[in-house]
Structures are given as structure tokens and as C-alpha cells.
Amino acid sequence: MNFGPVVGIDVSKRFSDMCILSPDNQIFAQTKIYHDSTSMKRAEALLKKATEAFGGRPAVVMEATSHYHLILFQFFSDCGYDVLVVNPLQSSSMKDFSIRKRKTDKVDALKLAMLYRTKTLRPSQIPQSAIRALRLLCRERVELLNDVTRYKNRLTAFLDQIFPGYDKVFSDVGSITSRAVLSHFPTPAILLASDEYELVEVIATASKSGYKFAKKKAEALIKTAETAKVLGIHTCADESMILSVIPMLNTLSDRVAYLEQSIENLLAQVKTIRKNVELLQTIPGVGPHSASLIMAEIGDVSLFKKPKQLAAYFGLDPSERQSGTFRGTKNKLSKRGSPYARAALHMAVVNAVFKHANAPAANPVLSSYYEKKCKTKPAKVALAASMHKLIFIIFAVLRDQKPFELRTPEQHAREQGFIKAA
């Protein structure tokens, strides 16, 4: 049993409730902390009184509540207190130890402090400033790319009506060259009314592929525009709709490029993180952006003792259902971890196991594992199992601080001494 004082803090956006428990679990003080300097200094003064009264600094316990707990964590940590940030899934499942049904911020603060006495709370990871910065940059890049995809889909929907056949000339309607063309010639009528030389010049400048390529694309566009003028659905809003989407795509693409440069600058400054990102890139299927994102989401790999813990942290551990003699068999992934990390792992596995054109799979061992799973499991289940296996590879690479080496299961077993060499 912990005989020191303990502080429970129920965190919300504008203010938080704090409860200080004495060593004999009596309420020493309760107060509301507004997230301003005056109120937080007042809370610090109460903690100093508790320290003097009980002869020891109290431990501070709070839930990870969006990003609102980070200010309190930083403040009390800077003041010299041990701060324990716990996962809300863990604390909420343990709060109902009272018979009475009460749900208030004061009660939650008290329960957090009482739960600390059980010694069952496990701290959530608070990343260092560099890792936190990398995580923010990588997540924002993902969000902006999602926005790019949404606007590309909207542009495609408009062009299917206004300019049918356009996507056969430019398969990526949101590419730099396509955006340049649509900025100058947003509708088939405007394109046909313009000089062909002007169209060729726009394509050549944007694509940087020369006038021969530009001339070929211009001819295809003119032919498509002539057909679209007859088959397309035309309104007076066509030009406005296209010209409203193109600037948004331009801005989003510029911001994505800016974030990617910021990520490169950060990695250049922090050698330890850069080394881990480079190690992750030695794994087939893991590109530079995926490696940065995965490293940002992992943070400190030394916090994980086993690869299964890392799999659970990413939400790729199977849920379990069992009661009496019943045991569930159709168990889904918990998905309680970072969705950003799962998306990066999914992309890495797709790049590693699937063959591209005539080239073999990037990781033939993982590809073989995936194909073997597909014989008895649905494709999505096999893909999730491959992601789980990739986590074991990531864990080993970061733990051993060695680049990935492609080995078959038999080679690995032989090197580990499980199989004797012939």
C-alpha cells in the first residue's frame, strides 16, 4: 500500500477538478483548476501544503483526455511532481467501485486518486518534445492528404459531368499538370475557344516533359473537349465549380510539401530519431513517410517488453469473449490504438506482399505468409495477420538497432539453434 498523499485530477477543456487524498484516504482538499496561470499556481500552493502536512510530495494522477491534459502534465512535472497519465479505457473500467451511481467531475477526481492506491494503473506514454513534434507533423500530413483525396474526388465528380473523358487524358485529375490545365481552361467550351499553342505551353511548363509530350496531350484534350461539348452536362456554374476546387487542391498540396520538408528538417536535427527512421526503411514496404509516422506513434520502443505489447498498443490484438463454457470464435481486432499507425502498417504490408506489374513482391517471406493465410482465412483477415507479423519485425529492428535482413523461417530457426544444420 502507498502511504503517501495522492492527487486525482479530472481533466476537461476549460477547467479541471482536483482532489488531494491524505495517506489515510481522507480528503485533504478539493478545488477547481481553471487553465490559467493564477488558478494553476493556486493548485500548486495546495500541493505544497499537502507536502508539508504529510512529509512527502504527492503523486498526481490524471486521465489522457484529448490534448487537454498535456498543459497540466507539463505544469506539474515542471514543478517537480511525479505525474501519472492513465488511459481512460483503463480508469473508466475501474471507477465503479461505489454502490451509489454518481458521475460528477469531483467524484471522478476522487476515484482517480483512490485508484492509484490499488497500484493497478499503468501510465500512458507522454512523448518527448521531439517525438511529439514528429507525431504532430506526421498526423497533420495524413489529415491534409485525406483532404486532398476528398477534393480530388469532388473534382472527378464535376469533370465526369462537365468534361467526360478528361480522366482518360489525365488519370490523376489532381496532378500538377492537370490542375494547371483546368486553371486556364476549366470547361470544354473555354478550351476549344483558346489557341492550341497556349494549351501546349501550359502543359509543357507544368509537366516539364517537353513540347512533344505537351503537343500529344493537347491534341487528346481537344478531341475529348469536342466530344464533351456534345455529351457533357453544361450549366452556367461549371467554370465556378472547377475554379473553386483547383485553388484548394493547390493550397493543400503546397501545405503537404511544406510539412514533408518540416519532417525532414526535424529528422536532420535529432540523430536518434533519424537513425530509427532509417532502420525502419530497411524493412521492405516501409517508405520514408510510413517510417516517420510509425516511429512517431511508437515513441520509445524500450517501454515495450514484448512485440505483443506493441501490437496491442497499435490496436492489432484480438479481442476476447468468454463466459462460463462459452468462448467466442469470431473475435475482431481491438482497434484501441492509433488509427494513423494502423493505416501506415496497412500500406506497408500492401507494398510488401503484393506483386507490382512483373516485379516480384518486395518481401517474399511476408508475401508467402500472406498467401498461406489466404488459403484458410478471408483476405482482410490475412492482411491483418500480416500487419501483426510486420509489428514483430519492426520491434526486432528497433530493439536490436540493426537493419532488416530477409530470412526464411527455416533460416531464422537454424540461426537460433532450433534446427541443427545438416
Coordinates of C-alpha atoms in Angstrom, one line a residue:
M1 CA 0.0 0.0 0.0
N2 CA 1.2 3.5 -0.8
F3 CA 1.1 5.7 2.3
G4 CA 1.9 9.0 0.7
P5 CA -0.6 11.7 -0.4
V6 CA -2.1 11.4 -3.8
V7 CA -3.8 13.9 -6.1
G8 CA -6.5 12.9 -8.6
I9 CA -7.4 15.4 -11.4
D10 CA -10.4 15.0 -13.7
V11 CA -9.5 16.9 -16.8
S12 CA -11.8 18.9 -19.1
K13 CA -11.4 21.6 -21.8
R14 CA -11.7 24.8 -19.8
F15 CA -11.1 23.6 -16.2
S16 CA -10.3 20.5 -14.2
D17 CA -11.3 19.2 -10.8
M18 CA -8.6 18.3 -8.3
C19 CA -8.9 16.1 -5.2
I20 CA -6.0 15.6 -2.7
L21 CA -6.1 12.5 -0.5
S22 CA -4.2 12.1 2.7
P23 CA -2.2 8.9 3.4
D24 CA -5.3 7.5 5.3
N25 CA -7.5 8.2 2.3
Q26 CA -9.3 11.2 3.7
I27 CA -10.0 14.2 1.5
F28 CA -7.4 16.9 2.3
A29 CA -8.5 19.4 -0.2
Q30 CA -10.7 19.8 -3.3
T31 CA -10.7 22.6 -5.8
K32 CA -11.4 23.5 -9.4
I33 CA -8.4 24.4 -11.6
Y34 CA -9.1 26.8 -14.4
H35 CA -6.4 26.5 -17.1
D36 CA -4.8 29.9 -16.4
S37 CA -1.6 30.8 -14.5
T38 CA -3.4 32.2 -11.4
S39 CA -5.5 29.1 -10.9
M40 CA -2.7 26.7 -11.6
K41 CA -0.4 28.4 -9.1
R42 CA -3.2 28.2 -6.5
A43 CA -3.3 24.4 -7.2
E44 CA 0.5 24.2 -6.8
A45 CA 0.2 26.0 -3.4
L46 CA -2.3 23.3 -2.2
L47 CA 0.1 20.6 -3.3
K48 CA 2.9 22.3 -1.3
K49 CA 0.6 22.4 1.8
A50 CA 0.0 18.7 1.3
T51 CA 3.7 18.1 1.1
E52 CA 4.4 20.0 4.3
A53 CA 1.4 18.3 6.1
F54 CA 2.4 14.7 5.2
G55 CA 6.1 14.9 4.8
G56 CA 6.3 13.9 1.2
R57 CA 5.4 15.1 -2.3
P58 CA 2.0 13.8 -3.5
A59 CA 1.8 11.8 -6.7
V60 CA -0.5 13.3 -9.4
V61 CA -2.9 11.1 -11.4
M62 CA -4.9 12.2 -14.4
E63 CA -6.6 10.7 -17.5
A64 CA -5.3 11.2 -21.0
T65 CA -8.1 13.5 -22.2
S66 CA -7.6 14.5 -25.8
H67 CA -4.8 17.1 -25.7
Y68 CA -6.2 19.0 -22.7
H69 CA -4.2 17.0 -20.1
L70 CA -0.8 18.0 -21.7
I71 CA -0.8 21.5 -20.2
L72 CA -1.5 20.2 -16.7
F73 CA 1.1 17.4 -17.2
Q74 CA 3.7 19.9 -18.2
F75 CA 2.9 22.3 -15.4
F76 CA 3.0 19.8 -12.5
S77 CA 6.0 18.0 -14.0
D78 CA 8.0 21.3 -14.2
C79 CA 7.0 21.8 -10.5
G80 CA 8.8 18.6 -9.6
Y81 CA 5.8 16.3 -9.0
D82 CA 5.5 12.7 -10.3
V83 CA 2.6 12.8 -12.8
L84 CA 0.9 9.6 -13.8
V85 CA -1.3 9.9 -17.0
V86 CA -3.5 6.9 -17.5
N87 CA -5.6 5.6 -20.4
P88 CA -9.3 6.5 -19.9
L89 CA -10.3 2.9 -21.0
Q90 CA -8.4 1.6 -18.0
S91 CA -9.5 4.1 -15.5
S92 CA -13.2 4.2 -16.5
S93 CA -13.5 0.4 -16.3
M94 CA -12.2 0.6 -12.7
K95 CA -14.1 3.7 -11.4
D96 CA -17.4 2.0 -10.5
F97 CA -16.3 0.7 -7.1
S98 CA -19.1 2.6 -5.3
I99 CA -22.7 1.2 -4.9
R100 CA -24.1 4.7 -5.5
K101 CA -24.5 5.8 -9.1
R102 CA -22.7 9.1 -9.2
K103 CA -21.0 10.8 -12.1
T104 CA -19.5 14.2 -11.4
D105 CA -16.1 15.8 -12.0
K106 CA -15.5 15.9 -8.3
V107 CA -16.3 12.3 -7.8
D108 CA -14.1 11.3 -10.8
A109 CA -11.2 13.2 -9.4
L110 CA -11.6 11.4 -6.1
K111 CA -11.9 8.0 -7.8
L112 CA -8.7 8.6 -9.8
A113 CA -6.9 9.3 -6.5
M114 CA -8.4 6.1 -4.9
L115 CA -7.5 4.0 -7.9
Y116 CA -3.8 5.0 -7.5
R117 CA -3.9 3.1 -4.2
T118 CA -4.7 -0.2 -6.0
K119 CA -1.4 0.0 -7.9
T120 CA -3.1 -1.3 -11.0
L121 CA -3.0 1.8 -13.1
R122 CA -0.4 1.8 -15.9
P123 CA 0.9 5.1 -17.2
S124 CA 0.3 6.2 -20.7
Q125 CA 3.2 7.3 -22.8
I126 CA 3.9 11.1 -22.8
P127 CA 6.2 11.5 -25.8
Q128 CA 9.3 13.7 -25.6
S129 CA 9.2 17.1 -27.3
A130 CA 10.9 15.9 -30.5
I131 CA 8.8 12.8 -30.8
R132 CA 5.7 14.8 -30.1
A133 CA 6.6 17.3 -32.8
L134 CA 7.2 14.5 -35.3
R135 CA 3.9 12.9 -34.3
L136 CA 2.0 16.2 -34.8
L137 CA 3.7 16.8 -38.2
C138 CA 3.0 13.3 -39.5
R139 CA -0.6 13.2 -38.3
E140 CA -1.3 16.6 -39.9
R141 CA 0.3 15.4 -43.1
V142 CA -2.1 12.4 -43.1
E143 CA -5.1 14.7 -42.4
L144 CA -4.1 17.0 -45.3
L145 CA -3.7 14.1 -47.6
N146 CA -7.2 12.9 -46.7
D147 CA -8.4 16.4 -47.6
V148 CA -6.6 16.2 -50.9
T149 CA -8.3 12.9 -51.7
R150 CA -11.7 14.4 -50.8
Y151 CA -11.2 17.4 -53.1
K152 CA -9.8 15.1 -55.9
N153 CA -13.0 13.0 -55.7
R154 CA -15.1 16.2 -55.9
L155 CA -13.2 17.4 -58.9
T156 CA -13.6 14.0 -60.5
A157 CA -17.3 14.1 -60.0
F158 CA -17.6 17.5 -61.6
L159 CA -15.4 16.5 -64.6
D160 CA -17.5 13.4 -65.1
Q161 CA -20.4 15.6 -65.8
I162 CA -18.8 18.7 -67.4
F163 CA -15.8 17.2 -69.2
P164 CA -16.5 13.4 -69.7
G165 CA -13.4 11.6 -70.8
Y166 CA -11.0 14.0 -69.2
D167 CA -9.7 11.3 -66.7
K168 CA -8.6 9.3 -69.7
V169 CA -6.2 12.1 -70.7
F170 CA -5.0 12.7 -67.1
S171 CA -5.5 9.6 -65.0
D172 CA -4.7 11.8 -61.9
V173 CA -7.0 14.7 -62.3
G174 CA -5.4 16.4 -59.3
S175 CA -1.8 16.2 -60.6
I176 CA 0.2 19.4 -61.1
T177 CA -0.2 19.4 -64.9
S178 CA -4.0 18.7 -64.7
R179 CA -4.5 21.5 -62.2
A180 CA -2.6 23.9 -64.4
V181 CA -4.7 23.0 -67.4
L182 CA -8.0 23.3 -65.5
S183 CA -6.9 26.6 -64.0
H184 CA -6.6 28.1 -67.5
F185 CA -9.3 26.0 -69.3
P186 CA -11.9 24.9 -66.8
T187 CA -14.6 23.9 -69.3
P188 CA -14.6 22.2 -72.8
A189 CA -16.0 25.4 -74.3
I190 CA -13.2 27.6 -72.9
L191 CA -10.6 25.1 -74.0
L192 CA -11.9 24.9 -77.6
A193 CA -12.2 28.7 -77.8
S194 CA -8.5 29.1 -76.9
D195 CA -5.4 28.8 -79.0
E196 CA -3.8 25.4 -79.2
Y197 CA -0.4 26.9 -78.8
E198 CA -1.4 28.3 -75.4
L199 CA -2.7 24.9 -74.3
V200 CA 0.6 23.3 -75.3
E201 CA 2.6 26.0 -73.5
V202 CA 0.6 25.4 -70.2
I203 CA 1.1 21.6 -70.4
A204 CA 4.8 21.9 -71.2
T205 CA 5.5 24.4 -68.4
A206 CA 3.6 22.4 -65.8
S207 CA 4.8 18.9 -66.7
K208 CA 8.4 19.8 -67.6
S209 CA 8.3 16.9 -70.1
G210 CA 8.9 18.9 -73.3
Y211 CA 6.8 20.1 -76.2
K212 CA 6.4 16.7 -77.9
F213 CA 4.6 15.3 -74.8
A214 CA 2.6 18.6 -74.4
K215 CA 1.6 18.5 -78.1
K216 CA 0.3 14.9 -77.7
K217 CA -1.7 15.7 -74.6
A218 CA -3.1 18.9 -76.1
E219 CA -4.4 17.0 -79.1
A220 CA -6.0 14.4 -76.9
L221 CA -7.6 17.1 -74.8
I222 CA -9.0 19.0 -77.8
K223 CA -10.5 15.8 -79.1
T224 CA -12.0 15.0 -75.7
A225 CA -13.4 18.5 -75.4
E226 CA -15.1 18.3 -78.7
T227 CA -16.9 15.1 -77.5
A228 CA -17.6 16.6 -74.1
K229 CA -19.2 19.6 -75.7
V230 CA -21.9 17.3 -77.1
L231 CA -22.2 14.7 -74.3
G232 CA -21.4 16.8 -71.2
I233 CA -23.9 18.3 -68.9
H234 CA -23.4 22.1 -69.0
T235 CA -24.6 24.9 -66.7
C236 CA -23.6 28.4 -66.1
A237 CA -21.9 27.3 -62.8
D238 CA -19.4 24.9 -64.5
E239 CA -16.5 27.3 -64.6
S240 CA -17.1 28.5 -61.0
M241 CA -17.3 24.9 -59.6
I242 CA -14.0 23.9 -61.2
L243 CA -12.2 27.1 -60.3
S244 CA -13.4 26.8 -56.7
V245 CA -11.8 23.3 -56.3
I246 CA -8.4 23.9 -58.0
P247 CA -7.1 26.6 -55.6
M248 CA -8.0 24.4 -52.7
L249 CA -6.0 21.5 -54.2
N250 CA -3.1 23.8 -54.9
T251 CA -3.1 25.1 -51.3
L252 CA -3.4 21.6 -49.8
S253 CA -0.6 20.2 -52.0
D254 CA 1.7 23.1 -51.0
R255 CA 1.0 22.5 -47.3
V256 CA 1.7 18.8 -47.7
A257 CA 5.0 19.6 -49.3
Y258 CA 5.8 22.1 -46.5
L259 CA 5.0 19.5 -43.8
E260 CA 7.2 16.9 -45.5
Q261 CA 10.1 19.4 -45.6
S262 CA 9.5 20.2 -41.9
I263 CA 9.6 16.4 -41.1
E264 CA 12.9 16.2 -43.0
N265 CA 14.3 19.2 -41.1
L266 CA 13.3 17.7 -37.7
L267 CA 14.9 14.3 -38.5
A268 CA 18.1 16.1 -39.6
Q269 CA 18.3 17.7 -36.2
V270 CA 17.5 14.7 -34.0
K271 CA 20.0 11.9 -34.7
T272 CA 18.4 9.2 -32.5
I273 CA 15.0 9.5 -34.2
R274 CA 16.6 9.8 -37.6
K275 CA 18.6 6.5 -37.1
N276 CA 15.4 4.7 -36.1
V277 CA 13.5 6.0 -39.1
E278 CA 16.4 4.9 -41.3
L279 CA 16.3 1.4 -39.7
L280 CA 12.6 1.1 -40.4
Q281 CA 13.1 2.0 -44.0
T282 CA 15.3 -1.1 -44.4
I283 CA 12.1 -3.2 -44.0
P284 CA 10.6 -3.9 -47.4
G285 CA 7.4 -2.0 -48.0
V286 CA 8.1 0.7 -45.4
G287 CA 8.8 4.0 -47.1
P288 CA 10.2 7.3 -45.6
H289 CA 6.8 8.8 -44.7
S290 CA 5.5 5.5 -43.2
A291 CA 8.7 5.0 -41.2
S292 CA 8.5 8.5 -39.8
L293 CA 4.8 8.0 -38.9
I294 CA 5.4 4.6 -37.3
M295 CA 8.3 5.9 -35.3
A296 CA 6.3 8.9 -34.1
E297 CA 3.5 6.7 -32.9
I298 CA 5.8 4.2 -31.1
G299 CA 7.8 6.9 -29.4
D300 CA 10.1 5.0 -27.0
V301 CA 10.3 1.3 -28.0
S302 CA 12.0 0.4 -24.7
L303 CA 8.7 0.8 -23.0
F304 CA 7.5 -2.4 -24.7
K305 CA 8.9 -5.6 -23.3
K306 CA 7.4 -7.9 -25.9
P307 CA 6.2 -7.4 -29.5
K308 CA 2.7 -8.4 -28.5
Q309 CA 2.6 -5.3 -26.3
L310 CA 3.4 -3.2 -29.3
A311 CA 0.7 -5.0 -31.3
A312 CA -1.8 -4.2 -28.5
Y313 CA -0.6 -0.6 -28.4
F314 CA -1.4 -0.3 -32.1
G315 CA -4.8 -2.0 -31.6
L316 CA -3.9 -5.1 -33.6
D317 CA -4.5 -7.5 -30.8
P318 CA -7.6 -9.7 -31.0
S319 CA -10.5 -9.1 -28.6
E320 CA -11.7 -12.0 -26.4
R321 CA -15.2 -13.1 -25.4
Q322 CA -15.6 -15.8 -22.8
S323 CA -18.2 -16.6 -20.2
G324 CA -18.6 -19.9 -18.4
T325 CA -18.3 -22.6 -21.0
F326 CA -18.9 -20.2 -23.9
R327 CA -15.8 -19.0 -25.8
G328 CA -16.3 -16.6 -28.7
T329 CA -14.6 -17.6 -32.0
K330 CA -15.5 -14.6 -34.2
N331 CA -13.2 -12.1 -32.4
K332 CA -12.4 -8.8 -34.0
L333 CA -9.3 -6.6 -33.6
S334 CA -9.5 -4.3 -30.5
K335 CA -8.6 -1.2 -32.7
R336 CA -7.9 0.7 -29.5
G337 CA -4.5 2.0 -30.6
S338 CA -3.5 4.7 -33.1
P339 CA -5.5 4.6 -36.4
Y340 CA -2.6 6.5 -38.0
A341 CA -0.2 3.7 -37.2
R342 CA -2.6 1.0 -38.4
A343 CA -3.0 2.9 -41.7
A344 CA 0.8 3.1 -42.1
L345 CA 1.2 -0.6 -41.3
H346 CA -1.6 -1.5 -43.8
M347 CA 0.1 0.5 -46.6
A348 CA 3.5 -1.1 -45.7
V349 CA 2.0 -4.6 -45.9
V350 CA 0.3 -3.9 -49.2
N351 CA 3.6 -2.7 -50.6
A352 CA 5.4 -5.7 -49.2
V353 CA 3.2 -8.6 -50.2
F354 CA 1.6 -7.7 -53.5
K355 CA 3.4 -8.0 -56.8
H356 CA 3.6 -4.9 -58.9
A357 CA 3.5 -5.4 -62.7
N358 CA 6.1 -8.1 -63.5
A359 CA 8.3 -7.4 -60.4
P360 CA 8.3 -9.9 -57.5
A361 CA 6.9 -9.0 -54.1
A362 CA 9.1 -6.7 -52.1
N363 CA 9.1 -9.1 -49.1
P364 CA 8.7 -12.7 -50.5
V365 CA 8.7 -14.2 -47.0
L366 CA 5.8 -12.0 -45.8
S367 CA 4.1 -12.4 -49.2
S368 CA 4.3 -16.2 -48.7
Y369 CA 2.9 -15.9 -45.2
Y370 CA 0.0 -13.8 -46.6
E371 CA -0.8 -16.2 -49.4
K372 CA -0.7 -19.1 -46.9
K373 CA -3.2 -17.3 -44.6
C374 CA -5.4 -16.6 -47.6
K375 CA -5.9 -20.3 -48.1
T376 CA -7.8 -20.6 -44.8
K377 CA -8.8 -17.1 -44.0
P378 CA -10.6 -14.1 -45.8
A379 CA -8.2 -11.7 -47.5
K380 CA -8.8 -9.0 -44.9
V381 CA -8.0 -11.3 -42.0
A382 CA -4.9 -12.5 -43.8
L383 CA -3.9 -8.9 -44.3
A384 CA -4.4 -8.1 -40.5
A385 CA -2.3 -11.2 -39.7
S386 CA 0.5 -9.9 -41.9
M387 CA 0.3 -6.5 -40.2
H388 CA 0.7 -8.3 -36.9
K389 CA 3.7 -10.1 -38.2
L390 CA 5.2 -6.9 -39.5
I391 CA 5.0 -5.4 -36.0
F392 CA 7.2 -8.2 -34.8
I393 CA 9.7 -7.3 -37.4
I394 CA 9.5 -3.6 -36.5
F395 CA 10.0 -4.5 -32.8
A396 CA 13.1 -6.6 -33.6
V397 CA 14.7 -4.0 -35.8
L398 CA 14.2 -1.2 -33.2
R399 CA 15.2 -3.4 -30.3
D400 CA 18.4 -4.7 -31.8
Q401 CA 19.2 -1.5 -33.6
K402 CA 20.1 -3.5 -36.7
P403 CA 18.9 -3.2 -40.3
F404 CA 16.3 -5.7 -41.5
E405 CA 17.7 -8.9 -43.1
L406 CA 15.5 -11.0 -45.3
R407 CA 15.4 -14.6 -43.9
T408 CA 13.1 -17.5 -44.4
P409 CA 11.6 -19.1 -41.3
E410 CA 13.9 -22.1 -41.7
Q411 CA 17.0 -19.8 -41.9
H412 CA 15.9 -18.0 -38.8
A413 CA 15.2 -21.2 -36.9
R414 CA 18.6 -22.6 -37.9
E415 CA 20.4 -19.4 -36.8
Q416 CA 18.6 -19.5 -33.4
G417 CA 19.7 -23.1 -33.0
F418 CA 16.2 -24.6 -33.2
I419 CA 17.2 -26.6 -36.2
K420 CA 20.5 -28.3 -36.5
A421 CA 22.5 -27.7 -39.7
A422 CA 22.7 -30.6 -42.0

